[in-house]
Amino acid sequence: MGGLLSELSKKLAERWLTLLVLPGALYLAVAAAGHTLGQSAALNVGRLTHAISDAARAPEVTTVGGQIVLLAAILAGAAGTGLAAQSLGSVVERVALAAGRDAWPWLFGELAERHVARRQRRWDAARAEYEALRLLERAPRPADRRRPRERHRAAHRCGRISVERPERPTWSGDRIHAIAVRLDRDAHVNLLVLWPHLWLVLPEEIRGEIGRARAALTRAAVLGGWALLYLPLAWWWWPAAPLAVALMITSARRLRAASDTYATLLEASVRLHLADLADKLRIEEQPMGPLLGSAVMRRLRSPLPVSEPTS
């Protein structure tokens, strides 16, 4: 037990140092540099070096007690900044995935609805082009037939908008939502009801892969939280602005990739292991499809509450 607790404390200290302290210390260093240089001397390395040298010779820093207090202050400030970035990252994730969009304030909800409508029009046009090209490939006259490459390009343009007809204001949100749409269409299952039960029968290695994909999605959102923290520093030091933009672009790309991976793993898990859940529920073996999905959902759904008769 002592060895287990020692190893656990090492892991926690490592994660604390990696996720909170090091990025927070970098943020504090950038903030200190911006405060020292300002806008007029934003790239004056000599002035920054001189300021660091003066601070290192201060009497408060040369003593052991002063160094301990300074180190403790830096660690506390870095950890606090890291926690703030993670909190902002949760906001970035909710916006990127459009989770709980119906509960957004009226103005943001209205803007999101308009953006969804624009995405739907673009997707409908791209899908119509794809269907037209697919029909032309089967034209009776060979001269009228289109090459498959054109249809593949149209499918790619459609997928860049959304893999299914858009229902969310973001690509990542639609990518996660597409799982529920496809499974309801192909197997007549409600993912929200099904998933907690399926999770309990999934093999450990698959749950680990899904957990790692979900963690990657969270890390990408936290990177967006760091971008939001760096952005206000541009008011005092303009180099913080391109740094914030670079972080935001990187976060958006990673969010897109992570949400795609996460959604792919979730959908594959349902399609490959729905029969395992059906076996646990003592449902007769049958291929993946509407019959199996409907049978599983009948077992999982609770009946509607019956109201007490009034006397």
PDB file of C-alpha atoms in Angstrom:
ATOM      1  CA  MET A   1       0.000   0.000   0.000  1.00  0.00           C
ATOM      2  CA  GLY A   2       2.860   2.366   0.794  1.00  0.00           C
ATOM      3  CA  GLY A   3       4.413   1.779  -2.621  1.00  0.00           C
ATOM      4  CA  LEU A   4       1.061   2.345  -4.322  1.00  0.00           C
ATOM      5  CA  LEU A   5       0.500   5.642  -2.515  1.00  0.00           C
ATOM      6  CA  SER A   6       4.055   6.756  -3.311  1.00  0.00           C
ATOM      7  CA  GLU A   7       3.599   5.986  -7.008  1.00  0.00           C
ATOM      8  CA  LEU A   8       0.209   7.716  -7.024  1.00  0.00           C
ATOM      9  CA  SER A   9       1.654  10.841  -5.432  1.00  0.00           C
ATOM     10  CA  LYS A  10       4.415  10.894  -8.041  1.00  0.00           C
ATOM     11  CA  LYS A  11       1.851  10.661 -10.850  1.00  0.00           C
ATOM     12  CA  LEU A  12      -0.278  13.429  -9.344  1.00  0.00           C
ATOM     13  CA  ALA A  13       2.764  15.673  -8.860  1.00  0.00           C
ATOM     14  CA  GLU A  14       3.833  15.030 -12.449  1.00  0.00           C
ATOM     15  CA  ARG A  15       0.379  15.890 -13.824  1.00  0.00           C
ATOM     16  CA  TRP A  16       0.168  18.971 -11.601  1.00  0.00           C
ATOM     17  CA  LEU A  17       3.559  20.145 -12.842  1.00  0.00           C
ATOM     18  CA  THR A  18       2.822  19.417 -16.498  1.00  0.00           C
ATOM     19  CA  LEU A  19      -0.760  20.632 -16.778  1.00  0.00           C
ATOM     20  CA  LEU A  20      -0.756  23.610 -14.426  1.00  0.00           C
ATOM     21  CA  VAL A  21       2.633  24.856 -13.262  1.00  0.00           C
ATOM     22  CA  LEU A  22       4.738  24.849 -16.445  1.00  0.00           C
ATOM     23  CA  PRO A  23       2.132  26.512 -18.748  1.00  0.00           C
ATOM     24  CA  GLY A  24       1.239  28.898 -15.915  1.00  0.00           C
ATOM     25  CA  ALA A  25       4.892  29.806 -15.351  1.00  0.00           C
ATOM     26  CA  LEU A  26       5.265  30.563 -19.071  1.00  0.00           C
ATOM     27  CA  TYR A  27       2.186  32.777 -18.903  1.00  0.00           C
ATOM     28  CA  LEU A  28       3.577  34.652 -15.892  1.00  0.00           C
ATOM     29  CA  ALA A  29       6.881  35.128 -17.727  1.00  0.00           C
ATOM     30  CA  VAL A  30       5.092  36.570 -20.775  1.00  0.00           C
ATOM     31  CA  ALA A  31       2.986  38.831 -18.539  1.00  0.00           C
ATOM     32  CA  ALA A  32       6.112  40.048 -16.703  1.00  0.00           C
ATOM     33  CA  ALA A  33       7.903  40.717 -19.989  1.00  0.00           C
ATOM     34  CA  GLY A  34       4.924  42.653 -21.292  1.00  0.00           C
ATOM     35  CA  HIS A  35       4.696  44.699 -18.119  1.00  0.00           C
ATOM     36  CA  THR A  36       8.412  45.495 -18.285  1.00  0.00           C
ATOM     37  CA  LEU A  37       8.693  46.352 -21.988  1.00  0.00           C
ATOM     38  CA  GLY A  38       5.294  47.838 -22.822  1.00  0.00           C
ATOM     39  CA  GLN A  39       4.180  48.729 -26.337  1.00  0.00           C
ATOM     40  CA  SER A  40       6.950  51.202 -27.111  1.00  0.00           C
ATOM     41  CA  ALA A  41       9.806  48.741 -26.495  1.00  0.00           C
ATOM     42  CA  ALA A  42       7.984  45.490 -27.144  1.00  0.00           C
ATOM     43  CA  LEU A  43      10.983  43.717 -28.694  1.00  0.00           C
ATOM     44  CA  ASN A  44      13.797  45.389 -26.759  1.00  0.00           C
ATOM     45  CA  VAL A  45      15.674  42.320 -25.520  1.00  0.00           C
ATOM     46  CA  GLY A  46      18.412  44.424 -23.933  1.00  0.00           C
ATOM     47  CA  ARG A  47      15.952  46.286 -21.744  1.00  0.00           C
ATOM     48  CA  LEU A  48      14.374  43.007 -20.648  1.00  0.00           C
ATOM     49  CA  THR A  49      17.769  41.493 -19.817  1.00  0.00           C
ATOM     50  CA  HIS A  50      18.717  44.582 -17.798  1.00  0.00           C
ATOM     51  CA  ALA A  51      15.431  44.417 -15.876  1.00  0.00           C
ATOM     52  CA  ILE A  52      15.961  40.717 -15.070  1.00  0.00           C
ATOM     53  CA  SER A  53      19.492  41.409 -13.861  1.00  0.00           C
ATOM     54  CA  ASP A  54      18.319  44.226 -11.592  1.00  0.00           C
ATOM     55  CA  ALA A  55      15.586  42.002 -10.151  1.00  0.00           C
ATOM     56  CA  ALA A  56      18.098  39.201  -9.508  1.00  0.00           C
ATOM     57  CA  ARG A  57      20.338  41.566  -7.513  1.00  0.00           C
ATOM     58  CA  ALA A  58      17.498  42.796  -5.289  1.00  0.00           C
ATOM     59  CA  PRO A  59      18.153  42.116  -1.556  1.00  0.00           C
ATOM     60  CA  GLU A  60      14.841  40.293  -1.197  1.00  0.00           C
ATOM     61  CA  VAL A  61      15.913  37.696  -3.775  1.00  0.00           C
ATOM     62  CA  THR A  62      19.467  37.060  -2.632  1.00  0.00           C
ATOM     63  CA  THR A  63      18.415  35.566   0.726  1.00  0.00           C
ATOM     64  CA  VAL A  64      17.238  31.978   1.164  1.00  0.00           C
ATOM     65  CA  GLY A  65      13.974  33.082   2.747  1.00  0.00           C
ATOM     66  CA  GLY A  66      13.282  35.507  -0.064  1.00  0.00           C
ATOM     67  CA  GLN A  67      13.972  32.840  -2.676  1.00  0.00           C
ATOM     68  CA  ILE A  68      11.602  30.424  -0.952  1.00  0.00           C
ATOM     69  CA  VAL A  69       8.851  33.023  -0.799  1.00  0.00           C
ATOM     70  CA  LEU A  70       9.427  33.974  -4.451  1.00  0.00           C
ATOM     71  CA  LEU A  71       9.338  30.341  -5.563  1.00  0.00           C
ATOM     72  CA  ALA A  72       6.163  29.699  -3.587  1.00  0.00           C
ATOM     73  CA  ALA A  73       4.542  32.791  -5.092  1.00  0.00           C
ATOM     74  CA  ILE A  74       5.484  31.734  -8.623  1.00  0.00           C
ATOM     75  CA  LEU A  75       4.177  28.196  -8.082  1.00  0.00           C
ATOM     76  CA  ALA A  76       0.925  29.469  -6.585  1.00  0.00           C
ATOM     77  CA  GLY A  77       0.463  32.026  -9.361  1.00  0.00           C
ATOM     78  CA  ALA A  78       1.271  29.483 -12.066  1.00  0.00           C
ATOM     79  CA  ALA A  79      -1.124  26.918 -10.580  1.00  0.00           C
ATOM     80  CA  GLY A  80      -3.877  29.513 -10.243  1.00  0.00           C
ATOM     81  CA  THR A  81      -3.376  30.602 -13.841  1.00  0.00           C
ATOM     82  CA  GLY A  82      -3.503  26.980 -14.970  1.00  0.00           C
ATOM     83  CA  LEU A  83      -6.790  26.454 -13.134  1.00  0.00           C
ATOM     84  CA  ALA A  84      -8.187  29.586 -14.771  1.00  0.00           C
ATOM     85  CA  ALA A  85      -7.146  28.257 -18.203  1.00  0.00           C
ATOM     86  CA  GLN A  86      -8.862  24.942 -17.502  1.00  0.00           C
ATOM     87  CA  SER A  87     -12.040  26.741 -16.452  1.00  0.00           C
ATOM     88  CA  LEU A  88     -11.987  28.781 -19.650  1.00  0.00           C
ATOM     89  CA  GLY A  89     -11.248  25.582 -21.553  1.00  0.00           C
ATOM     90  CA  SER A  90     -14.495  24.067 -20.313  1.00  0.00           C
ATOM     91  CA  VAL A  91     -16.298  27.114 -21.712  1.00  0.00           C
ATOM     92  CA  VAL A  92     -14.459  26.743 -25.038  1.00  0.00           C
ATOM     93  CA  GLU A  93     -15.438  23.068 -25.152  1.00  0.00           C
ATOM     94  CA  ARG A  94     -19.119  23.786 -24.485  1.00  0.00           C
ATOM     95  CA  VAL A  95     -19.137  26.413 -27.234  1.00  0.00           C
ATOM     96  CA  ALA A  96     -17.184  24.236 -29.699  1.00  0.00           C
ATOM     97  CA  LEU A  97     -19.470  21.242 -29.149  1.00  0.00           C
ATOM     98  CA  ALA A  98     -22.577  23.448 -28.737  1.00  0.00           C
ATOM     99  CA  ALA A  99     -23.500  21.471 -25.631  1.00  0.00           C
ATOM    100  CA  GLY A 100     -26.708  22.767 -24.081  1.00  0.00           C
ATOM    101  CA  ARG A 101     -27.260  25.228 -26.912  1.00  0.00           C
ATOM    102  CA  ASP A 102     -30.943  25.585 -26.042  1.00  0.00           C
ATOM    103  CA  ALA A 103     -29.941  27.104 -22.696  1.00  0.00           C
ATOM    104  CA  TRP A 104     -27.700  29.794 -24.218  1.00  0.00           C
ATOM    105  CA  PRO A 105     -28.696  33.443 -23.687  1.00  0.00           C
ATOM    106  CA  TRP A 106     -31.201  34.740 -26.220  1.00  0.00           C
ATOM    107  CA  LEU A 107     -28.740  36.774 -28.323  1.00  0.00           C
ATOM    108  CA  PHE A 108     -26.171  33.980 -28.598  1.00  0.00           C
ATOM    109  CA  GLY A 109     -28.908  31.439 -29.259  1.00  0.00           C
ATOM    110  CA  GLU A 110     -30.336  33.572 -32.062  1.00  0.00           C
ATOM    111  CA  LEU A 111     -26.910  34.037 -33.664  1.00  0.00           C
ATOM    112  CA  ALA A 112     -26.293  30.292 -33.401  1.00  0.00           C
ATOM    113  CA  GLU A 113     -29.628  29.508 -35.072  1.00  0.00           C
ATOM    114  CA  ARG A 114     -28.827  31.814 -37.970  1.00  0.00           C
ATOM    115  CA  HIS A 115     -25.402  30.255 -38.373  1.00  0.00           C
ATOM    116  CA  VAL A 116     -26.949  26.776 -38.354  1.00  0.00           C
ATOM    117  CA  ALA A 117     -29.392  27.873 -41.070  1.00  0.00           C
ATOM    118  CA  ARG A 118     -26.499  29.142 -43.230  1.00  0.00           C
ATOM    119  CA  ARG A 119     -24.591  25.898 -42.741  1.00  0.00           C
ATOM    120  CA  GLN A 120     -27.683  23.897 -43.669  1.00  0.00           C
ATOM    121  CA  ARG A 121     -28.111  25.847 -46.922  1.00  0.00           C
ATOM    122  CA  ARG A 122     -24.460  25.282 -47.827  1.00  0.00           C
ATOM    123  CA  TRP A 123     -24.702  21.591 -46.959  1.00  0.00           C
ATOM    124  CA  ASP A 124     -27.910  21.126 -48.969  1.00  0.00           C
ATOM    125  CA  ALA A 125     -26.271  22.735 -52.005  1.00  0.00           C
ATOM    126  CA  ALA A 126     -23.148  20.582 -51.681  1.00  0.00           C
ATOM    127  CA  ARG A 127     -25.220  17.445 -51.188  1.00  0.00           C
ATOM    128  CA  ALA A 128     -27.383  18.241 -54.216  1.00  0.00           C
ATOM    129  CA  GLU A 129     -24.225  18.660 -56.298  1.00  0.00           C
ATOM    130  CA  TYR A 130     -22.959  15.295 -55.069  1.00  0.00           C
ATOM    131  CA  GLU A 131     -26.223  13.534 -55.904  1.00  0.00           C
ATOM    132  CA  ALA A 132     -26.313  15.139 -59.365  1.00  0.00           C
ATOM    133  CA  LEU A 133     -22.772  13.993 -60.116  1.00  0.00           C
ATOM    134  CA  ARG A 134     -23.596  10.485 -58.933  1.00  0.00           C
ATOM    135  CA  LEU A 135     -26.546  10.331 -61.326  1.00  0.00           C
ATOM    136  CA  LEU A 136     -24.426  11.640 -64.186  1.00  0.00           C
ATOM    137  CA  GLU A 137     -21.946   8.796 -63.632  1.00  0.00           C
ATOM    138  CA  ARG A 138     -24.760   6.420 -64.614  1.00  0.00           C
ATOM    139  CA  ALA A 139     -25.821   8.347 -67.708  1.00  0.00           C
ATOM    140  CA  PRO A 140     -26.712   6.123 -70.693  1.00  0.00           C
ATOM    141  CA  ARG A 141     -24.299   7.888 -73.027  1.00  0.00           C
ATOM    142  CA  PRO A 142     -20.619   7.509 -72.089  1.00  0.00           C
ATOM    143  CA  ALA A 143     -19.948  11.073 -73.249  1.00  0.00           C
ATOM    144  CA  ASP A 144     -22.344  12.425 -70.584  1.00  0.00           C
ATOM    145  CA  ARG A 145     -20.807  10.488 -67.728  1.00  0.00           C
ATOM    146  CA  ARG A 146     -18.726  12.354 -65.145  1.00  0.00           C
ATOM    147  CA  ARG A 147     -15.522  11.050 -63.673  1.00  0.00           C
ATOM    148  CA  PRO A 148     -15.694   9.651 -60.110  1.00  0.00           C
ATOM    149  CA  ARG A 149     -13.068  12.202 -59.082  1.00  0.00           C
ATOM    150  CA  GLU A 150     -15.598  15.028 -59.390  1.00  0.00           C
ATOM    151  CA  ARG A 151     -18.069  13.167 -57.166  1.00  0.00           C
ATOM    152  CA  HIS A 152     -15.347  12.531 -54.587  1.00  0.00           C
ATOM    153  CA  ARG A 153     -14.492  16.232 -54.541  1.00  0.00           C
ATOM    154  CA  ALA A 154     -18.144  17.125 -54.024  1.00  0.00           C
ATOM    155  CA  ALA A 155     -18.349  14.612 -51.156  1.00  0.00           C
ATOM    156  CA  HIS A 156     -15.252  16.174 -49.612  1.00  0.00           C
ATOM    157  CA  ARG A 157     -16.786  19.660 -49.827  1.00  0.00           C
ATOM    158  CA  CYS A 158     -19.930  18.340 -48.174  1.00  0.00           C
ATOM    159  CA  GLY A 159     -17.931  16.670 -45.421  1.00  0.00           C
ATOM    160  CA  ARG A 160     -16.003  19.859 -44.719  1.00  0.00           C
ATOM    161  CA  ILE A 161     -19.319  21.474 -43.803  1.00  0.00           C
ATOM    162  CA  SER A 162     -20.674  18.507 -41.819  1.00  0.00           C
ATOM    163  CA  VAL A 163     -20.740  14.737 -42.101  1.00  0.00           C
ATOM    164  CA  GLU A 164     -24.528  14.827 -41.651  1.00  0.00           C
ATOM    165  CA  ARG A 165     -27.009  17.662 -42.211  1.00  0.00           C
ATOM    166  CA  PRO A 166     -25.942  20.412 -39.776  1.00  0.00           C
ATOM    167  CA  GLU A 167     -27.849  20.799 -36.528  1.00  0.00           C
ATOM    168  CA  ARG A 168     -25.154  22.581 -34.503  1.00  0.00           C
ATOM    169  CA  PRO A 169     -23.309  25.866 -35.186  1.00  0.00           C
ATOM    170  CA  THR A 170     -19.854  24.182 -35.284  1.00  0.00           C
ATOM    171  CA  TRP A 171     -18.279  21.310 -37.191  1.00  0.00           C
ATOM    172  CA  SER A 172     -17.114  19.605 -34.006  1.00  0.00           C
ATOM    173  CA  GLY A 173     -20.572  19.796 -32.469  1.00  0.00           C
ATOM    174  CA  ASP A 174     -22.136  18.325 -35.589  1.00  0.00           C
ATOM    175  CA  ARG A 175     -19.500  15.583 -35.673  1.00  0.00           C
ATOM    176  CA  ILE A 176     -20.502  14.397 -32.203  1.00  0.00           C
ATOM    177  CA  HIS A 177     -24.204  14.855 -32.976  1.00  0.00           C
ATOM    178  CA  ALA A 178     -23.816  12.805 -36.178  1.00  0.00           C
ATOM    179  CA  ILE A 179     -23.270   9.668 -34.078  1.00  0.00           C
ATOM    180  CA  ALA A 180     -26.765   9.901 -32.611  1.00  0.00           C
ATOM    181  CA  VAL A 181     -28.242  10.662 -36.044  1.00  0.00           C
ATOM    182  CA  ARG A 182     -26.574   7.693 -37.733  1.00  0.00           C
ATOM    183  CA  LEU A 183     -27.310   5.192 -34.989  1.00  0.00           C
ATOM    184  CA  ASP A 184     -30.946   6.246 -34.817  1.00  0.00           C
ATOM    185  CA  ARG A 185     -31.241   5.922 -38.594  1.00  0.00           C
ATOM    186  CA  ASP A 186     -29.305   2.663 -38.980  1.00  0.00           C
ATOM    187  CA  ALA A 187     -30.175   0.777 -35.787  1.00  0.00           C
ATOM    188  CA  HIS A 188     -33.075   2.678 -34.176  1.00  0.00           C
ATOM    189  CA  VAL A 189     -31.140   3.252 -30.944  1.00  0.00           C
ATOM    190  CA  ASN A 190     -31.049   6.330 -28.718  1.00  0.00           C
ATOM    191  CA  LEU A 191     -27.380   6.925 -27.907  1.00  0.00           C
ATOM    192  CA  LEU A 192     -28.176   8.955 -24.794  1.00  0.00           C
ATOM    193  CA  VAL A 193     -30.076   6.018 -23.279  1.00  0.00           C
ATOM    194  CA  LEU A 194     -27.842   3.301 -24.676  1.00  0.00           C
ATOM    195  CA  TRP A 195     -24.365   4.565 -23.848  1.00  0.00           C
ATOM    196  CA  PRO A 196     -24.257   4.167 -20.021  1.00  0.00           C
ATOM    197  CA  HIS A 197     -25.336   0.531 -20.356  1.00  0.00           C
ATOM    198  CA  LEU A 198     -22.993  -0.204 -23.250  1.00  0.00           C
ATOM    199  CA  TRP A 199     -20.053   1.353 -21.383  1.00  0.00           C
ATOM    200  CA  LEU A 200     -20.336  -1.319 -18.683  1.00  0.00           C
ATOM    201  CA  VAL A 201     -19.888  -4.172 -21.172  1.00  0.00           C
ATOM    202  CA  LEU A 202     -17.098  -2.667 -23.270  1.00  0.00           C
ATOM    203  CA  PRO A 203     -13.646  -4.269 -22.946  1.00  0.00           C
ATOM    204  CA  GLU A 204     -11.112  -2.382 -20.827  1.00  0.00           C
ATOM    205  CA  GLU A 205      -8.815  -1.572 -23.766  1.00  0.00           C
ATOM    206  CA  ILE A 206     -11.646   0.018 -25.728  1.00  0.00           C
ATOM    207  CA  ARG A 207     -12.705   2.110 -22.747  1.00  0.00           C
ATOM    208  CA  GLY A 208      -9.107   3.212 -22.424  1.00  0.00           C
ATOM    209  CA  GLU A 209      -8.970   4.310 -26.063  1.00  0.00           C
ATOM    210  CA  ILE A 210     -12.213   6.249 -25.680  1.00  0.00           C
ATOM    211  CA  GLY A 211     -10.942   7.865 -22.479  1.00  0.00           C
ATOM    212  CA  ARG A 212      -7.728   8.959 -24.169  1.00  0.00           C
ATOM    213  CA  ALA A 213      -9.657  10.408 -27.096  1.00  0.00           C
ATOM    214  CA  ARG A 214     -11.899  12.311 -24.688  1.00  0.00           C
ATOM    215  CA  ALA A 215      -8.849  13.614 -22.812  1.00  0.00           C
ATOM    216  CA  ALA A 216      -7.349  14.841 -26.090  1.00  0.00           C
ATOM    217  CA  LEU A 217     -10.574  16.741 -26.765  1.00  0.00           C
ATOM    218  CA  THR A 218     -10.354  18.369 -23.325  1.00  0.00           C
ATOM    219  CA  ARG A 219      -6.695  19.320 -23.844  1.00  0.00           C
ATOM    220  CA  ALA A 220      -7.517  20.963 -27.149  1.00  0.00           C
ATOM    221  CA  ALA A 221     -10.225  23.027 -25.458  1.00  0.00           C
ATOM    222  CA  VAL A 222      -7.851  24.014 -22.614  1.00  0.00           C
ATOM    223  CA  LEU A 223      -5.431  25.286 -25.249  1.00  0.00           C
ATOM    224  CA  GLY A 224      -8.223  27.601 -26.374  1.00  0.00           C
ATOM    225  CA  GLY A 225      -8.578  28.687 -22.742  1.00  0.00           C
ATOM    226  CA  TRP A 226      -4.910  29.669 -22.724  1.00  0.00           C
ATOM    227  CA  ALA A 227      -5.487  31.685 -25.889  1.00  0.00           C
ATOM    228  CA  LEU A 228      -8.251  33.617 -24.130  1.00  0.00           C
ATOM    229  CA  LEU A 229      -5.886  34.326 -21.231  1.00  0.00           C
ATOM    230  CA  TYR A 230      -3.092  35.565 -23.501  1.00  0.00           C
ATOM    231  CA  LEU A 231      -5.374  37.844 -25.500  1.00  0.00           C
ATOM    232  CA  PRO A 232      -5.814  40.589 -22.818  1.00  0.00           C
ATOM    233  CA  LEU A 233      -2.029  40.874 -22.486  1.00  0.00           C
ATOM    234  CA  ALA A 234      -1.966  42.423 -25.966  1.00  0.00           C
ATOM    235  CA  TRP A 235      -3.357  45.609 -24.390  1.00  0.00           C
ATOM    236  CA  TRP A 236       0.033  46.118 -22.704  1.00  0.00           C
ATOM    237  CA  TRP A 237       2.312  44.133 -25.044  1.00  0.00           C
ATOM    238  CA  TRP A 238       1.351  43.570 -28.686  1.00  0.00           C
ATOM    239  CA  PRO A 239       3.420  40.336 -29.254  1.00  0.00           C
ATOM    240  CA  ALA A 240       0.867  38.605 -27.018  1.00  0.00           C
ATOM    241  CA  ALA A 241      -1.754  39.044 -29.775  1.00  0.00           C
ATOM    242  CA  PRO A 242      -0.104  36.819 -32.426  1.00  0.00           C
ATOM    243  CA  LEU A 243       0.669  34.310 -29.676  1.00  0.00           C
ATOM    244  CA  ALA A 244      -3.013  34.199 -28.692  1.00  0.00           C
ATOM    245  CA  VAL A 245      -4.069  33.852 -32.339  1.00  0.00           C
ATOM    246  CA  ALA A 246      -1.604  30.998 -32.903  1.00  0.00           C
ATOM    247  CA  LEU A 247      -2.908  29.208 -29.813  1.00  0.00           C
ATOM    248  CA  MET A 248      -6.511  29.690 -30.919  1.00  0.00           C
ATOM    249  CA  ILE A 249      -5.823  28.326 -34.419  1.00  0.00           C
ATOM    250  CA  THR A 250      -3.974  25.341 -32.972  1.00  0.00           C
ATOM    251  CA  SER A 251      -6.812  24.727 -30.522  1.00  0.00           C
ATOM    252  CA  ALA A 252      -9.411  24.841 -33.299  1.00  0.00           C
ATOM    253  CA  ARG A 253      -7.473  22.348 -35.436  1.00  0.00           C
ATOM    254  CA  ARG A 254      -6.937  19.991 -32.505  1.00  0.00           C
ATOM    255  CA  LEU A 255     -10.584  20.279 -31.469  1.00  0.00           C
ATOM    256  CA  ARG A 256     -11.656  19.266 -34.957  1.00  0.00           C
ATOM    257  CA  ALA A 257      -9.280  16.302 -35.078  1.00  0.00           C
ATOM    258  CA  ALA A 258     -10.031  15.178 -31.518  1.00  0.00           C
ATOM    259  CA  SER A 259     -13.802  15.392 -31.953  1.00  0.00           C
ATOM    260  CA  ASP A 260     -13.559  13.344 -35.146  1.00  0.00           C
ATOM    261  CA  THR A 261     -11.488  10.657 -33.422  1.00  0.00           C
ATOM    262  CA  TYR A 262     -13.754  10.600 -30.384  1.00  0.00           C
ATOM    263  CA  ALA A 263     -16.913  10.360 -32.485  1.00  0.00           C
ATOM    264  CA  THR A 264     -15.429   7.596 -34.640  1.00  0.00           C
ATOM    265  CA  LEU A 265     -14.541   5.531 -31.571  1.00  0.00           C
ATOM    266  CA  LEU A 266     -17.979   6.000 -30.012  1.00  0.00           C
ATOM    267  CA  GLU A 267     -19.811   4.955 -33.165  1.00  0.00           C
ATOM    268  CA  ALA A 268     -17.531   1.992 -33.778  1.00  0.00           C
ATOM    269  CA  SER A 269     -17.980   0.841 -30.179  1.00  0.00           C
ATOM    270  CA  VAL A 270     -21.757   0.828 -30.523  1.00  0.00           C
ATOM    271  CA  ARG A 271     -21.740  -0.979 -33.855  1.00  0.00           C
ATOM    272  CA  LEU A 272     -19.256  -3.633 -32.721  1.00  0.00           C
ATOM    273  CA  HIS A 273     -20.571  -4.280 -29.205  1.00  0.00           C
ATOM    274  CA  LEU A 274     -24.317  -3.701 -29.363  1.00  0.00           C
ATOM    275  CA  ALA A 275     -24.721  -7.452 -29.769  1.00  0.00           C
ATOM    276  CA  ASP A 276     -22.713  -7.982 -26.553  1.00  0.00           C
ATOM    277  CA  LEU A 277     -25.145  -5.757 -24.658  1.00  0.00           C
ATOM    278  CA  ALA A 278     -28.053  -7.620 -26.258  1.00  0.00           C
ATOM    279  CA  ASP A 279     -26.543 -10.890 -25.053  1.00  0.00           C
ATOM    280  CA  LYS A 280     -26.338  -9.521 -21.505  1.00  0.00           C
ATOM    281  CA  LEU A 281     -30.007  -8.555 -21.779  1.00  0.00           C
ATOM    282  CA  ARG A 282     -30.891 -12.087 -22.939  1.00  0.00           C
ATOM    283  CA  ILE A 283     -31.991 -10.934 -26.383  1.00  0.00           C
ATOM    284  CA  GLU A 284     -31.893 -13.438 -29.215  1.00  0.00           C
ATOM    285  CA  GLU A 285     -28.797 -13.109 -31.381  1.00  0.00           C
ATOM    286  CA  GLN A 286     -29.347 -11.223 -34.621  1.00  0.00           C
ATOM    287  CA  PRO A 287     -27.297  -8.948 -36.903  1.00  0.00           C
ATOM    288  CA  MET A 288     -26.722  -5.279 -36.202  1.00  0.00           C
ATOM    289  CA  GLY A 289     -29.719  -3.334 -37.469  1.00  0.00           C
ATOM    290  CA  PRO A 290     -33.134  -1.907 -36.627  1.00  0.00           C
ATOM    291  CA  LEU A 291     -34.487  -5.182 -35.221  1.00  0.00           C
ATOM    292  CA  LEU A 292     -31.629  -5.595 -32.773  1.00  0.00           C
ATOM    293  CA  GLY A 293     -31.572  -1.903 -31.861  1.00  0.00           C
ATOM    294  CA  SER A 294     -35.307  -1.764 -31.255  1.00  0.00           C
ATOM    295  CA  ALA A 295     -35.178  -4.872 -29.065  1.00  0.00           C
ATOM    296  CA  VAL A 296     -32.357  -3.420 -26.962  1.00  0.00           C
ATOM    297  CA  MET A 297     -34.096  -0.068 -26.568  1.00  0.00           C
ATOM    298  CA  ARG A 298     -37.308  -1.758 -25.417  1.00  0.00           C
ATOM    299  CA  ARG A 299     -35.344  -3.408 -22.630  1.00  0.00           C
ATOM    300  CA  LEU A 300     -33.487  -0.238 -21.610  1.00  0.00           C
ATOM    301  CA  ARG A 301     -36.281   2.318 -21.661  1.00  0.00           C
ATOM    302  CA  SER A 302     -38.215   2.844 -18.465  1.00  0.00           C
ATOM    303  CA  PRO A 303     -42.003   3.000 -18.801  1.00  0.00           C
ATOM    304  CA  LEU A 304     -43.631   6.383 -18.508  1.00  0.00           C
ATOM    305  CA  PRO A 305     -44.786   7.243 -14.995  1.00  0.00           C
ATOM    306  CA  VAL A 306     -48.440   6.566 -14.340  1.00  0.00           C
ATOM    307  CA  SER A 307     -50.333   9.360 -12.636  1.00  0.00           C
ATOM    308  CA  GLU A 308     -52.333   8.548  -9.566  1.00  0.00           C
ATOM    309  CA  PRO A 309     -56.067   8.500 -10.248  1.00  0.00           C
ATOM    310  CA  THR A 310     -57.887  11.424  -8.753  1.00  0.00           C
ATOM    311  CA  SER A 311     -60.528  10.563  -6.222  1.00  0.00           C
TER     312      SER A 311
END
